[in-house]
Amino acid sequence: MANTSWKLGGDLDVGRVGYGAMKLTGWPQGGRPDRDTALAILRQAVERGVNHIDTSHYYDRDGVAANELIRTALHPYPADLVLVTKVGALVEGSDIALPSAEQQGLSADGLRRGVEANLRSLGVDRLDVVNLRMGDRGHDRSAIAAPLETLMALREEGLIRHLGISNIGTAEFETARTIAPIVCVQNRYNIAYRDDDALVDACAAAGVAYVPFFPVGGFQPLTAEHLNTVAERHGATVAQVALAWLLARSPNILLIPGTGSPAHLAENIAAGELALTGEDLALLG
């Protein structure tokens, strides 16, 4: 890994291996750790040098909320800790499946409520980075403009420091950058799912961070050829190789792997030190 950190927005210095808090709630499905383990994982992450945590008020299931866990575990927050949140198409639960014009979470009121909910639950006066999460349908150049302008107004109010965008295509990325200073893109991407190759490179050229969600497959196990071979070479896990591949793929890629296991947390962080060789990378393709 050539670089170990990245400056989000030019002023927030974050390590390239961060942590995603979604799994602490079992949201949107699956198991979750007990409360004491969840709090311990967050504290251990920071103790091990993680200073970039991805979260959202969306991540709230059966009374277990990621933001509340983060606040309980880490507040008052370390000076260098960057909390990245998101608002948008998921705020009403089923919003994500609707056409963009019908997504209440993307309305001006829905976006303000989302920002205020994150501020309140995290116990901060300003959010470090807010990602505008677009829906799964209705992607076009105009759909992103109005919600991004709303977030820009909230930024002018002092409620947001930096803006990012999530679940978008290249056209939306280009449009977004004409409206607001975008510091990161958060999309699905991993060694087995590379549809965003061109967008990763476009972000790198623009000095924008690219933050892949489902970096080790998410709901679908990784099926990339030769992962096991490379993992065996290094005495590493397949997940560690997948994370190391992302770090080697481009210096603007930041990782936010989530886990409810202290052991997996340690493995994920250790992946940042796994140096893949040129032969490894050629084999992985």
C-alpha positions as MATLAB code, in Angstrom:
seq = 'MANTSWKLGGDLDVGRVGYGAMKLTGWPQGGRPDRDTALAILRQAVERGVNHIDTSHYYDRDGVAANELIRTALHPYPADLVLVTKVGALVEGSDIALPSAEQQGLSADGLRRGVEANLRSLGVDRLDVVNLRMGDRGHDRSAIAAPLETLMALREEGLIRHLGISNIGTAEFETARTIAPIVCVQNRYNIAYRDDDALVDACAAAGVAYVPFFPVGGFQPLTAEHLNTVAERHGATVAQVALAWLLARSPNILLIPGTGSPAHLAENIAAGELALTGEDLALLG';
ca = [
       0.000    0.000    0.000;
       1.701    3.169   -1.182;
      -0.171    5.576    1.097;
      -1.644    4.950    4.526;
      -3.862    8.020    4.767;
      -6.029   10.373    2.739;
      -7.174   13.950    3.305;
     -10.942   14.127    2.931;
     -11.810   17.553    1.617;
      -8.167   18.512    1.946;
      -8.377   18.940    5.726;
      -9.578   15.712    7.366;
      -6.657   13.280    7.566;
      -8.047    9.736    7.749;
      -6.415    6.343    7.692;
      -7.282    4.314    4.631;
      -8.656    1.471    6.760;
     -11.737    2.662    8.603;
     -14.774    0.972   10.100;
     -18.410    0.662    9.035;
     -20.904    0.605   11.919;
     -23.906   -0.911   10.120;
     -23.224   -4.491   11.229;
     -23.426   -3.495   14.891;
     -27.198   -3.187   14.486;
     -27.861   -6.226   12.312;
     -29.309   -3.784    9.765;
     -30.809   -4.422    7.289;
     -30.656   -8.141    8.090;
     -28.507  -10.655    9.890;
     -27.154  -11.111   13.382;
     -25.473   -8.553   15.589;
     -23.153   -8.540   18.595;
     -24.456   -7.922   22.096;
     -24.241   -4.355   23.359;
     -21.069   -4.792   25.394;
     -19.271   -6.381   22.437;
     -20.459   -3.629   20.093;
     -19.146   -0.919   22.413;
     -15.860   -2.800   22.837;
     -15.415   -3.111   19.059;
     -15.807    0.637   18.573;
     -13.321    1.408   21.327;
     -10.861   -1.188   20.057;
     -11.088    0.223   16.541;
     -10.072    3.673   17.749;
      -7.374    2.246   20.036;
      -5.921    0.444   17.001;
      -5.707    3.675   15.034;
      -9.001    3.764   13.110;
     -10.141    7.385   12.787;
     -12.808    7.066   10.071;
     -16.161    5.579   11.057;
     -19.051    5.287    8.624;
     -22.525    5.401   10.148;
     -26.056    6.726    9.723;
     -29.266    7.200   11.636;
     -30.622    4.669    9.120;
     -28.693    1.969   10.952;
     -31.292    1.341   13.633;
     -32.920   -2.048   14.091;
     -35.054   -3.378   16.936;
     -33.982   -0.551   19.206;
     -30.252   -0.876   18.467;
     -28.877    2.238   16.764;
     -25.357    2.648   15.411;
     -25.162    6.344   16.247;
     -26.183    5.741   19.857;
     -23.551    3.016   20.209;
     -20.879    5.302   18.742;
     -21.821    8.145   21.070;
     -21.871    5.889   24.123;
     -18.548    4.257   23.263;
     -16.541    7.229   22.044;
     -18.021   10.573   23.153;
     -16.333   12.945   23.815;
     -14.776   12.082   20.481;
     -11.023   12.068   19.816;
      -9.959   15.220   17.991;
      -8.900   13.287   14.890;
     -11.982   11.035   14.623;
     -14.005   11.588   11.433;
     -17.628   10.451   11.488;
     -19.177   10.049    8.045;
     -22.964    9.821    7.885;
     -25.548    9.573    5.148;
     -29.029   10.853    4.367;
     -31.335   10.493    1.404;
     -33.269    7.714   -0.225;
     -33.264    5.315    2.729;
     -34.690    7.655    5.336;
     -38.227    6.339    4.942;
     -37.216    2.689    4.693;
     -38.910    1.781    1.419;
     -37.810    4.990   -0.310;
     -34.922    3.292   -2.057;
     -37.254    1.274   -4.322;
     -39.278    4.293   -5.482;
     -38.689    6.614   -8.443;
     -36.559    9.566   -7.335;
     -39.456   12.027   -7.551;
     -41.357   10.007   -4.940;
     -38.555    9.450   -2.451;
     -39.468   11.431    0.651;
     -35.963   11.078    2.023;
     -34.685   13.096   -0.934;
     -37.115   15.957   -0.329;
     -35.849   19.139    1.314;
     -37.732   18.293    4.505;
     -36.553   14.692    4.520;
     -32.922   15.713    4.075;
     -33.090   18.284    6.864;
     -34.705   15.744    9.180;
     -31.978   13.261    8.318;
     -29.171   15.725    9.015;
     -30.764   16.825   12.285;
     -31.299   13.196   13.351;
     -27.606   12.439   12.800;
     -26.536   15.579   14.669;
     -28.767   14.763   17.596;
     -27.962   11.067   17.883;
     -24.195   11.554   17.519;
     -24.155   14.526   19.891;
     -22.335   16.941   17.606;
     -22.974   20.455   16.326;
     -21.624   19.775   12.849;
     -21.303   16.586   10.808;
     -17.832   15.937    9.369;
     -19.065   14.412    6.098;
     -22.599   13.718    4.878;
     -23.159   11.410    1.935;
     -26.233   12.014   -0.194;
     -27.595    8.503   -0.768;
     -29.479    8.225   -4.046;
     -32.054    5.515   -4.692;
     -31.732    2.389   -6.777;
     -33.873    3.735   -9.602;
     -34.410    7.067  -11.288;
     -30.717    7.757  -11.811;
     -30.339   10.715  -14.115;
     -28.414   13.954  -14.235;
     -31.248   16.098  -12.874;
     -32.398   13.908   -9.972;
     -29.302   14.636   -7.888;
     -29.373   18.419   -8.318;
     -32.218   19.427   -5.985;
     -31.235   17.259   -2.996;
     -27.588   18.265   -3.332;
     -28.578   21.928   -3.378;
     -30.557   21.329   -0.173;
     -27.501   19.836    1.502;
     -25.387   22.747    0.288;
     -27.821   25.105    2.040;
     -27.495   23.060    5.250;
     -23.731   23.269    4.833;
     -24.011   27.049    4.614;
     -25.923   26.932    7.922;
     -22.874   25.300    9.478;
     -24.473   21.882   10.015;
     -22.201   20.013    7.570;
     -18.484   20.295    6.931;
     -18.125   18.260    3.725;
     -20.415   16.508    1.244;
     -20.200   13.152   -0.477;
     -22.513   11.155   -2.729;
     -23.522    7.503   -2.713;
     -25.085    4.996   -5.081;
     -24.449    7.139   -8.141;
     -23.136    6.760  -11.663;
     -20.484    8.648  -13.594;
     -22.968   11.140  -15.054;
     -24.268   11.983  -11.582;
     -20.727   12.358  -10.302;
     -19.977   14.862  -13.034;
     -23.221   16.750  -12.360;
     -22.675   16.761   -8.609;
     -19.254   18.365   -8.944;
     -20.804   21.325  -10.787;
     -23.100   21.922   -7.793;
     -20.988   21.180   -4.727;
     -17.418   20.368   -3.664;
     -17.666   16.570   -3.427;
     -15.082   14.880   -1.193;
     -16.077   11.217   -1.546;
     -18.156    8.708   -3.471;
     -19.578    5.638   -1.745;
     -20.674    2.855   -4.108;
     -20.668   -0.908   -4.333;
     -17.280   -2.155   -5.487;
     -14.970   -5.064   -4.706;
     -12.559   -7.464   -6.381;
     -15.444   -9.503   -7.832;
     -17.710   -6.556   -8.695;
     -15.826   -3.954  -10.714;
     -18.542   -2.075  -12.572;
     -17.185    1.197  -11.162;
     -13.663    0.857  -12.530;
     -14.000    4.012  -14.621;
     -15.575    5.948  -11.739;
     -12.785    4.939   -9.346;
     -10.292    6.383  -11.814;
     -12.379    9.525  -12.398;
     -12.523   10.127   -8.648;
      -8.773    9.639   -8.330;
      -8.129   12.137  -11.128;
     -10.396   14.654   -9.364;
      -8.823   14.134   -5.946;
     -12.013   12.600   -4.594;
     -12.025    9.605   -2.256;
     -13.801    6.441   -3.358;
     -15.286    4.397   -0.494;
     -16.566    0.959   -1.542;
     -19.395   -0.608    0.355;
     -19.561   -4.425    0.453;
     -15.742   -4.484    0.093;
     -15.646   -8.207    0.851;
     -18.836   -9.131   -0.977;
     -21.703   -8.121    1.289;
     -24.694  -10.377    0.728;
     -22.861  -12.293   -2.004;
     -19.682  -14.288   -1.221;
     -16.609  -13.262   -3.194;
     -15.988  -15.536   -6.159;
     -12.916  -13.902   -7.695;
     -10.489  -16.456   -9.083;
      -7.162  -17.046   -7.289;
      -8.155  -15.334   -4.023;
      -7.459  -18.528   -2.104;
      -4.091  -18.977   -3.819;
      -2.919  -15.497   -2.875;
      -4.307  -15.820    0.644;
      -2.365  -19.044    1.181;
       0.833  -17.400   -0.064;
       0.587  -14.733    2.608;
      -0.934  -16.763    5.420;
      -3.912  -14.417    5.221;
      -7.661  -14.759    4.911;
      -9.558  -14.284    1.660;
     -11.201  -11.194    3.158;
      -7.812   -9.688    3.981;
      -6.606  -10.227    0.425;
      -9.796   -8.645   -0.943;
      -9.239   -5.587    1.254;
      -5.558   -5.378    0.361;
      -6.479   -5.573   -3.333;
      -8.746   -2.547   -2.931;
      -5.975   -0.570   -1.237;
      -3.613   -1.494   -4.073;
      -6.218   -0.707   -6.731;
      -6.044    3.071   -6.258;
      -4.646    5.435   -3.600;
      -7.997    7.238   -3.255;
      -9.829    4.112   -2.060;
     -10.788    4.182    1.619;
     -12.074    1.057    3.356;
     -14.967    0.830    5.812;
     -15.358   -2.918    6.440;
     -17.946   -3.651    9.083;
     -17.934   -6.474   11.592;
     -19.522   -7.532   14.845;
     -16.499   -9.647   15.772;
     -13.431   -8.327   17.635;
     -11.311  -10.980   15.896;
     -12.482   -9.898   12.448;
     -11.886   -6.266   13.388;
      -8.247   -7.101   14.097;
      -7.971   -8.992   10.794;
      -9.510   -6.129    8.825;
      -7.126   -3.598   10.315;
      -4.173   -5.925    9.707;
      -5.157   -6.076    6.024;
      -3.837   -2.539    5.764;
      -0.342   -3.934    6.283;
      -0.701   -6.747    3.741;
       1.541   -5.939    0.781;
       0.446   -7.735   -2.360;
       3.194   -8.339   -4.899;
       3.039   -7.566   -8.570;
       2.648  -11.290   -9.157;
      -0.296  -11.393   -6.740;
      -2.008   -8.507   -8.469;
      -1.450   -9.986  -11.916;
      -2.941  -13.282  -10.744;
      -5.976  -11.533   -9.252;
      -6.483   -9.607  -12.478;
];
